[in-house]
Short mmCIF file of C-alpha atoms in Angstrom, two decimals:
data_model
loop_
_atom_site.label_atom_id
_atom_site.label_comp_id
_atom_site.label_asym_id
_atom_site.label_seq_id
_atom_site.Cartn_x
_atom_site.Cartn_y
_atom_site.Cartn_z
CA MET A 1 -25.93 82.92 -119.82
CA SER A 2 -27.74 79.86 -118.55
CA LEU A 3 -31.37 79.95 -117.43
CA HIS A 4 -30.21 79.39 -113.90
CA ASP A 5 -28.04 82.50 -114.10
CA PHE A 6 -30.92 84.34 -115.67
CA ASP A 7 -33.13 83.17 -112.84
CA ASN A 8 -30.89 84.64 -110.20
CA ASP A 9 -29.12 87.47 -111.93
CA PHE A 10 -31.60 90.28 -111.83
CA ASP A 11 -30.28 93.75 -112.10
CA ALA A 12 -31.11 96.59 -109.78
CA ASP A 13 -34.12 97.68 -111.84
CA ASP A 14 -35.67 94.27 -111.55
CA HIS A 15 -34.97 94.25 -107.85
CA GLY A 16 -36.78 97.57 -107.42
CA ILE A 17 -39.82 96.32 -109.32
CA GLU A 18 -39.78 93.11 -107.33
CA LEU A 19 -39.94 95.10 -104.11
CA LEU A 20 -42.90 97.09 -105.40
CA ILE A 21 -44.80 93.98 -106.46
CA ARG A 22 -43.95 92.28 -103.18
CA SER A 23 -45.29 95.29 -101.27
CA ILE A 24 -48.85 94.57 -102.46
CA GLN A 25 -48.85 90.80 -102.02
CA ASN A 26 -50.88 90.89 -98.80
CA ASP A 27 -53.40 93.45 -99.98
CA VAL A 28 -55.95 90.92 -101.07
CA THR A 29 -57.60 88.68 -98.53
CA PRO A 30 -60.71 86.59 -99.06
CA LYS A 31 -63.99 87.89 -97.67
CA LYS A 32 -65.14 85.99 -94.61
CA SER A 33 -68.27 84.88 -96.43
CA LEU A 34 -66.15 82.94 -98.93
CA ARG A 35 -64.95 80.51 -96.27
CA ALA A 36 -68.43 80.06 -94.84
CA ASN A 37 -69.98 79.57 -98.29
CA LEU A 38 -67.39 77.05 -99.34
CA ILE A 39 -67.17 74.98 -96.16
CA ASP A 40 -70.93 74.97 -95.54
CA GLY A 41 -71.54 74.07 -99.18
CA VAL A 42 -69.05 71.23 -99.03
CA LYS A 43 -70.43 69.96 -95.71
CA GLN A 44 -73.87 69.80 -97.28
CA SER A 45 -72.47 68.19 -100.42
CA TRP A 46 -70.54 65.55 -98.45
CA SER A 47 -73.55 64.93 -96.27
CA ASP A 48 -75.68 64.43 -99.40
CA LEU A 49 -73.04 62.10 -100.82
CA GLU A 50 -72.98 60.11 -97.60
CA ALA A 51 -76.75 59.84 -97.65
CA GLU A 52 -76.58 58.78 -101.29
CA ARG A 53 -73.94 56.20 -100.43
CA LYS A 54 -76.06 54.81 -97.62
CA LEU A 55 -79.06 54.72 -99.93
CA SER A 56 -76.97 52.93 -102.57
CA GLY A 57 -75.81 50.49 -99.91
CA PHE A 58 -79.38 49.87 -98.89
CA ALA A 59 -80.42 49.43 -102.53
CA ILE A 60 -77.61 46.95 -103.11
CA THR A 61 -78.51 45.04 -99.96
CA LEU A 62 -82.13 44.98 -100.99
CA THR A 63 -81.24 43.74 -104.47
CA LEU A 64 -78.98 41.07 -103.02
CA MET A 65 -81.70 39.97 -100.68
CA LEU A 66 -84.11 39.66 -103.57
CA LEU A 67 -81.55 37.83 -105.69
CA PHE A 68 -80.61 35.70 -102.77
CA ASN A 69 -84.22 34.96 -102.10
CA SER A 70 -84.81 33.78 -105.66
CA LYS A 71 -81.70 31.63 -105.48
CA VAL A 72 -82.83 30.23 -102.19
CA VAL A 73 -86.15 29.34 -103.70
CA SER A 74 -84.52 27.64 -106.67
CA ILE A 75 -81.88 25.94 -104.59
CA THR A 76 -84.38 24.80 -102.05
CA GLU A 77 -86.40 23.26 -104.85
CA HIS A 78 -83.26 21.51 -106.06
CA TRP A 79 -82.53 20.60 -102.53
CA GLY A 80 -85.96 19.20 -102.00
CA GLU A 81 -85.49 17.02 -105.06
CA SER A 82 -82.09 15.95 -103.84
CA LEU A 83 -83.44 15.22 -100.42
CA LYS A 84 -86.09 13.07 -101.93
CA ARG A 85 -83.34 11.20 -103.70
CA GLN A 86 -81.33 11.28 -100.47
CA SER A 87 -78.27 12.43 -102.35
CA SER A 88 -76.23 14.25 -99.73
CA GLN A 89 -73.28 14.56 -102.12
CA GLN A 90 -75.42 16.53 -104.56
CA ILE A 91 -76.65 18.81 -101.79
CA HIS A 92 -73.09 19.47 -100.77
CA GLU A 93 -72.04 20.28 -104.33
CA LEU A 94 -74.99 22.59 -104.79
CA THR A 95 -74.09 24.48 -101.65
CA ILE A 96 -70.49 24.87 -102.67
CA GLU A 97 -71.46 25.94 -106.18
CA PHE A 98 -73.76 28.58 -104.79
CA ALA A 99 -71.19 29.76 -102.31
CA GLU A 100 -68.49 30.11 -104.96
CA GLY A 101 -70.79 31.39 -107.66
CA GLY A 102 -71.26 34.98 -106.51
CA PHE A 103 -72.25 37.56 -103.99
CA GLU A 104 -68.64 37.68 -102.83
CA ALA A 105 -69.01 38.81 -99.25
CA ALA A 106 -72.21 36.92 -98.61
CA ALA A 107 -70.99 33.74 -100.21
CA TRP A 108 -69.41 32.06 -97.24
CA SER A 109 -72.11 32.97 -94.80
CA ILE A 110 -74.61 31.61 -97.28
CA HIS A 111 -72.47 28.52 -97.59
CA ASP A 112 -72.26 28.16 -93.81
CA GLY A 113 -76.00 28.62 -93.54
CA PHE A 114 -76.65 25.94 -96.10
CA ASP A 115 -74.01 23.72 -94.59
CA LEU A 116 -75.67 23.99 -91.21
CA PHE A 117 -79.02 23.33 -92.78
CA ARG A 118 -77.59 20.33 -94.58
CA LYS A 119 -76.17 18.96 -91.33
CA LYS A 120 -79.56 19.34 -89.70
CA GLN A 121 -81.11 17.56 -92.63
CA VAL A 122 -78.53 14.80 -92.38
CA ALA A 123 -79.21 14.58 -88.66
CA SER A 124 -82.95 14.35 -89.27
CA PHE A 125 -82.25 11.68 -91.87
CA SER A 126 -80.32 9.81 -89.25
CA ILE A 127 -83.26 10.10 -86.91
CA LEU A 128 -85.56 9.01 -89.71
CA ASP A 129 -83.18 6.15 -90.46
CA ALA A 130 -83.13 5.23 -86.79
CA LYS A 131 -86.91 5.40 -86.56
CA SER A 132 -87.11 3.43 -89.73
CA ALA A 133 -84.76 0.89 -88.25
CA VAL A 134 -86.88 0.78 -85.09
CA ARG A 135 -89.96 0.38 -87.23
CA SER A 136 -88.23 -2.37 -89.11
CA ASP A 137 -87.35 -3.95 -85.83
CA PHE A 138 -90.91 -3.45 -84.69
CA ASN A 139 -92.25 -4.99 -87.83
CA ARG A 140 -89.78 -7.78 -87.73
CA PRO A 141 -91.36 -10.98 -86.72
CA PRO A 142 -90.69 -11.69 -83.10
CA LEU A 143 -87.77 -13.86 -82.50
CA ALA A 144 -88.60 -17.29 -81.69
CA ALA A 145 -88.53 -17.91 -77.98
CA ASP A 146 -85.58 -19.71 -76.81
CA MET B 1 -36.13 75.40 -102.73
CA PRO B 2 -36.42 77.67 -99.68
CA HIS B 3 -37.30 75.82 -96.46
CA HIS B 4 -40.56 77.70 -95.83
CA LYS B 5 -41.67 76.99 -99.38
CA HIS B 6 -40.90 73.31 -98.95
CA ASN B 7 -42.89 73.23 -95.71
CA PHE B 8 -45.83 74.95 -97.34
CA ALA B 9 -45.94 72.44 -100.20
CA GLU B 10 -45.72 69.60 -97.66
CA THR B 11 -48.56 71.10 -95.64
CA VAL B 12 -50.76 71.19 -98.73
CA GLU B 13 -49.84 67.55 -99.47
CA LEU B 14 -50.83 66.54 -95.94
CA TYR B 15 -54.17 68.28 -96.21
CA ALA B 16 -54.71 66.66 -99.61
CA LYS B 17 -54.15 63.25 -98.06
CA ARG B 18 -56.63 63.93 -95.26
CA ILE B 19 -59.22 65.38 -97.65
CA SER B 20 -59.11 62.15 -99.63
CA SER B 21 -60.85 60.54 -96.66
CA ASN B 22 -63.57 63.22 -96.60
CA ASP B 23 -62.11 65.03 -93.60
CA ILE B 24 -64.01 68.32 -93.50
CA ASP B 25 -61.53 69.80 -91.00
CA ALA B 26 -58.74 69.14 -93.49
CA LEU B 27 -60.66 71.04 -96.16
CA SER B 28 -61.07 73.96 -93.76
CA GLY B 29 -57.35 73.74 -93.02
CA LEU B 30 -56.49 73.69 -96.72
CA TYR B 31 -58.69 76.72 -97.23
CA ASP B 32 -57.05 78.58 -94.36
CA VAL B 33 -53.50 78.05 -95.62
CA THR B 34 -54.09 78.48 -99.35
CA SER B 35 -57.05 80.80 -99.92
CA GLN B 36 -55.21 84.09 -99.63
CA ARG B 37 -52.43 82.93 -101.95
CA LEU B 38 -54.86 81.44 -104.43
CA LEU B 39 -57.00 84.56 -104.34
CA ARG B 40 -54.20 87.02 -105.02
CA PHE B 41 -53.07 84.82 -107.90
CA ALA B 42 -56.62 84.70 -109.26
CA VAL B 43 -57.12 88.46 -108.81
CA SER B 44 -53.94 89.14 -110.76
CA LEU B 45 -55.61 87.32 -113.65
CA THR B 46 -59.24 88.42 -113.32
CA GLY B 47 -58.45 91.97 -112.21
CA ASN B 48 -61.14 92.01 -109.54
CA GLN B 49 -61.83 90.37 -106.23
CA HIS B 50 -65.30 89.09 -106.99
CA ASP B 51 -64.18 87.02 -109.97
CA GLY B 52 -61.02 86.00 -108.12
CA GLU B 53 -63.12 84.63 -105.26
CA ASP B 54 -65.35 82.81 -107.71
CA ALA B 55 -62.27 81.18 -109.23
CA VAL B 56 -60.94 80.10 -105.83
CA GLN B 57 -64.33 78.82 -104.74
CA SER B 58 -64.78 76.83 -107.95
CA ALA B 59 -61.32 75.28 -107.66
CA LEU B 60 -61.74 74.31 -104.00
CA THR B 61 -65.25 73.03 -104.63
CA LYS B 62 -63.82 70.76 -107.32
CA VAL B 63 -61.30 69.49 -104.78
CA ALA B 64 -64.17 68.79 -102.38
CA THR B 65 -66.36 67.06 -104.91
CA ASN B 66 -63.49 64.80 -105.90
CA PRO B 67 -61.59 64.36 -102.64
CA ASN B 68 -58.99 62.03 -104.17
CA ARG B 69 -58.01 64.48 -106.89
CA LEU B 70 -55.35 66.43 -104.99
CA ASN B 71 -53.99 63.34 -103.31
CA GLN B 72 -53.43 61.58 -106.62
CA VAL B 73 -51.28 64.24 -108.26
CA ASP B 74 -47.52 64.45 -107.85
CA GLN B 75 -47.46 67.98 -106.46
CA ALA B 76 -50.63 69.21 -104.84
CA TRP B 77 -49.76 72.90 -104.51
CA PRO B 78 -48.78 73.55 -108.14
CA TYR B 79 -51.84 71.53 -109.16
CA LEU B 80 -54.11 73.67 -106.99
CA LEU B 81 -52.61 76.81 -108.52
CA ARG B 82 -53.26 75.40 -111.97
CA MET B 83 -56.87 74.56 -111.07
CA THR B 84 -57.41 78.11 -109.82
CA ARG B 85 -55.79 79.52 -112.93
CA ASN B 86 -58.07 77.46 -115.17
CA GLU B 87 -61.11 78.69 -113.28
CA ALA B 88 -59.90 82.30 -113.51
CA LEU B 89 -59.29 81.97 -117.25
CA ASN B 90 -62.77 80.50 -117.71
CA ILE B 91 -64.22 83.49 -115.91
CA ILE B 92 -62.21 85.87 -118.10
CA ARG B 93 -63.46 84.11 -121.21
CA LYS B 94 -67.08 84.38 -120.05
CA ARG B 95 -66.56 88.02 -119.12
CA LYS B 96 -65.19 88.78 -122.56
CA ARG B 97 -68.30 87.29 -124.06
CA LEU B 98 -70.44 89.44 -121.80
CA SER B 99 -68.17 92.49 -122.25
CA PHE B 100 -67.57 93.04 -118.54
CA ALA B 101 -64.60 95.22 -117.70
CA PRO B 102 -62.41 94.35 -114.71
CA ASN B 103 -63.02 96.55 -111.74
CA LEU B 104 -60.16 96.64 -109.30
CA SER B 105 -62.04 98.94 -106.95
CA ASP B 106 -63.93 95.95 -105.59
CA ILE B 107 -60.81 94.75 -103.84
CA THR B 108 -62.26 95.67 -100.48
CA THR B 109 -59.15 94.81 -98.55
CA LEU B 110 -56.87 96.72 -100.86
CA GLY B 111 -54.36 98.70 -98.88
CA SER B 112 -54.18 96.76 -95.63
CA SER B 113 -52.04 99.64 -94.41
CA ASN B 114 -53.78 102.44 -92.60
CA ARG B 115 -51.68 105.03 -94.40
CA LEU B 116 -53.60 106.65 -97.21
CA ALA B 117 -50.35 107.19 -99.12
CA ASP B 118 -49.66 103.46 -98.99
CA GLN B 119 -53.13 102.65 -100.19
CA GLU B 120 -52.79 105.01 -103.13
CA SER B 121 -49.35 103.64 -103.98
CA ASN B 122 -50.65 100.09 -103.84
CA GLN B 123 -53.57 101.00 -106.06
CA VAL B 124 -51.14 102.30 -108.68
CA ILE B 125 -49.04 99.13 -108.52
CA TRP B 126 -52.13 96.90 -108.73
CA ASN B 127 -53.41 98.85 -111.73
CA VAL B 128 -50.12 98.41 -113.54
CA LEU B 129 -49.91 94.72 -112.63
CA ILE B 130 -53.38 93.84 -113.87
CA SER B 131 -52.89 95.92 -117.00
CA LEU B 132 -50.33 93.32 -118.11
CA PRO B 133 -51.55 90.48 -120.31
CA ALA B 134 -52.61 87.59 -118.03
CA ARG B 135 -49.84 85.37 -119.42
CA GLN B 136 -47.28 87.86 -118.17
CA SER B 137 -48.86 88.87 -114.86
CA GLU B 138 -49.25 85.24 -113.79
CA VAL B 139 -45.55 84.62 -114.30
CA VAL B 140 -44.70 87.72 -112.23
CA VAL B 141 -47.03 86.66 -109.44
CA LEU B 142 -45.74 83.10 -109.28
CA LYS B 143 -42.14 84.29 -109.42
CA ILE B 144 -42.35 87.09 -106.89
CA TRP B 145 -45.22 86.14 -104.57
CA GLU B 146 -44.90 82.37 -104.69
CA GLU B 147 -41.09 82.51 -105.02
CA MET B 148 -41.15 79.81 -107.66
CA THR B 149 -38.28 79.15 -110.04
CA PHE B 150 -38.85 79.45 -113.78
CA SER B 151 -38.81 75.68 -113.96
CA GLU B 152 -41.52 75.36 -111.29
CA ILE B 153 -43.63 78.03 -112.98
CA ALA B 154 -43.25 76.15 -116.25
CA GLY B 155 -44.69 73.09 -114.47
CA VAL B 156 -47.73 75.02 -113.21
CA LEU B 157 -48.46 76.72 -116.52
CA GLU B 158 -47.48 73.71 -118.64
CA ILE B 159 -45.20 75.72 -120.90
CA SER B 160 -41.45 75.65 -121.48
CA THR B 161 -39.01 77.23 -119.05
CA ALA B 162 -37.67 79.43 -121.84
CA THR B 163 -41.19 80.78 -122.48
CA VAL B 164 -41.61 81.52 -118.78
CA ALA B 165 -38.30 83.39 -118.69
CA SER B 166 -39.21 85.33 -121.81
CA ARG B 167 -42.64 86.34 -120.46
CA TYR B 168 -41.10 87.39 -117.19
CA ARG B 169 -38.57 89.56 -119.00
CA TYR B 170 -41.31 91.30 -121.04
CA ALA B 171 -43.41 91.79 -117.93
CA MET B 172 -40.55 93.26 -115.91
CA ASP B 173 -39.66 95.66 -118.71
CA LYS B 174 -43.27 96.88 -118.91
CA LEU B 175 -43.57 97.17 -115.15
CA PHE B 176 -40.33 99.15 -115.04
CA GLN B 177 -41.48 101.47 -117.80
CA GLN B 178 -44.75 102.20 -116.03
CA LEU B 179 -43.76 102.16 -112.38
CA SER B 180 -40.36 103.79 -112.52
CA PRO B 181 -41.56 107.26 -113.60
CA GLN B 182 -44.29 107.21 -110.95
CA GLN B 183 -41.78 106.17 -108.34
CA LYS B 184 -39.60 109.09 -109.34
CA THR B 185 -42.45 111.59 -109.22
CA GLY B 186 -43.44 110.33 -105.77
CA GLU B 187 -46.74 108.78 -106.83
CA ILE B 188 -45.52 105.51 -105.44
CA ASP B 189 -44.41 105.59 -101.87
CA VAL B 190 -42.45 102.55 -100.87
CA THR B 191 -40.91 103.88 -97.72
CA PRO B 192 -41.45 101.47 -94.82
#
């Protein structure tokens, strides 16, 4: 006899016992307090987890800000040096390096921020250059009168 | 697999999926559809309602504290039964250490029927069922109450199908030996 046959081939005695066992299957029901305890407990637990998650998020943000801040300080120092040397290519490379280096999500906004800053710097250089040119013009000996 | 059984398993899967996104309503829903079935299974192992409820609560709390757990397994319902069983067996082990005896009288809802005769009959059947070794009573409960095949029961209990069939056979023989005389003497009233 296969297991399948065994599974389905109960004799009358088994059938009688099955009926008896089946007759008590709905006797036990959970107390109402069980549902309340469980659901309230879980709500509290999930709420705690959510709070913990938010706190973790805040902690991560704070850490990033601090890290970012230190990077900004160091990069700005580099940048200052570069600016002194008027090496816009180096500034650009530094910005890209920083953007690709880490902080994943923040990287491109950081990059954009620096890029914008760089453009402003370039623009101010242009103004400086223009002023310098004007000054040069101003300092240039007057053209001889025709 | 019977259609209603298939639907039930699917319902549990759907709740499992929703719970994985911390949906508290889904957890309530899961509780509503499974708690009675989990409890009767647990009570058949622990022999009393209080411990059975503790087992169900522990299992469902574990689901809640790891919301992805049920959604990640192949079959959520058999997995939930197995979790409840593990909790019930843990409770039995602790009870053995503390020498607590099962007390079926705390099944407050025992005998949902208003007929006293029914309640007494049911008490007799319950007593016989929980007097079986847990490894046999759990097979009987899964087979008769959960309408599982031997192969499905083997999956829940993580034993071979042949072992399940063998345990069921032993259990049925014992149940017959103990319930049949009482049925004949009228102690058990199964008339509708």
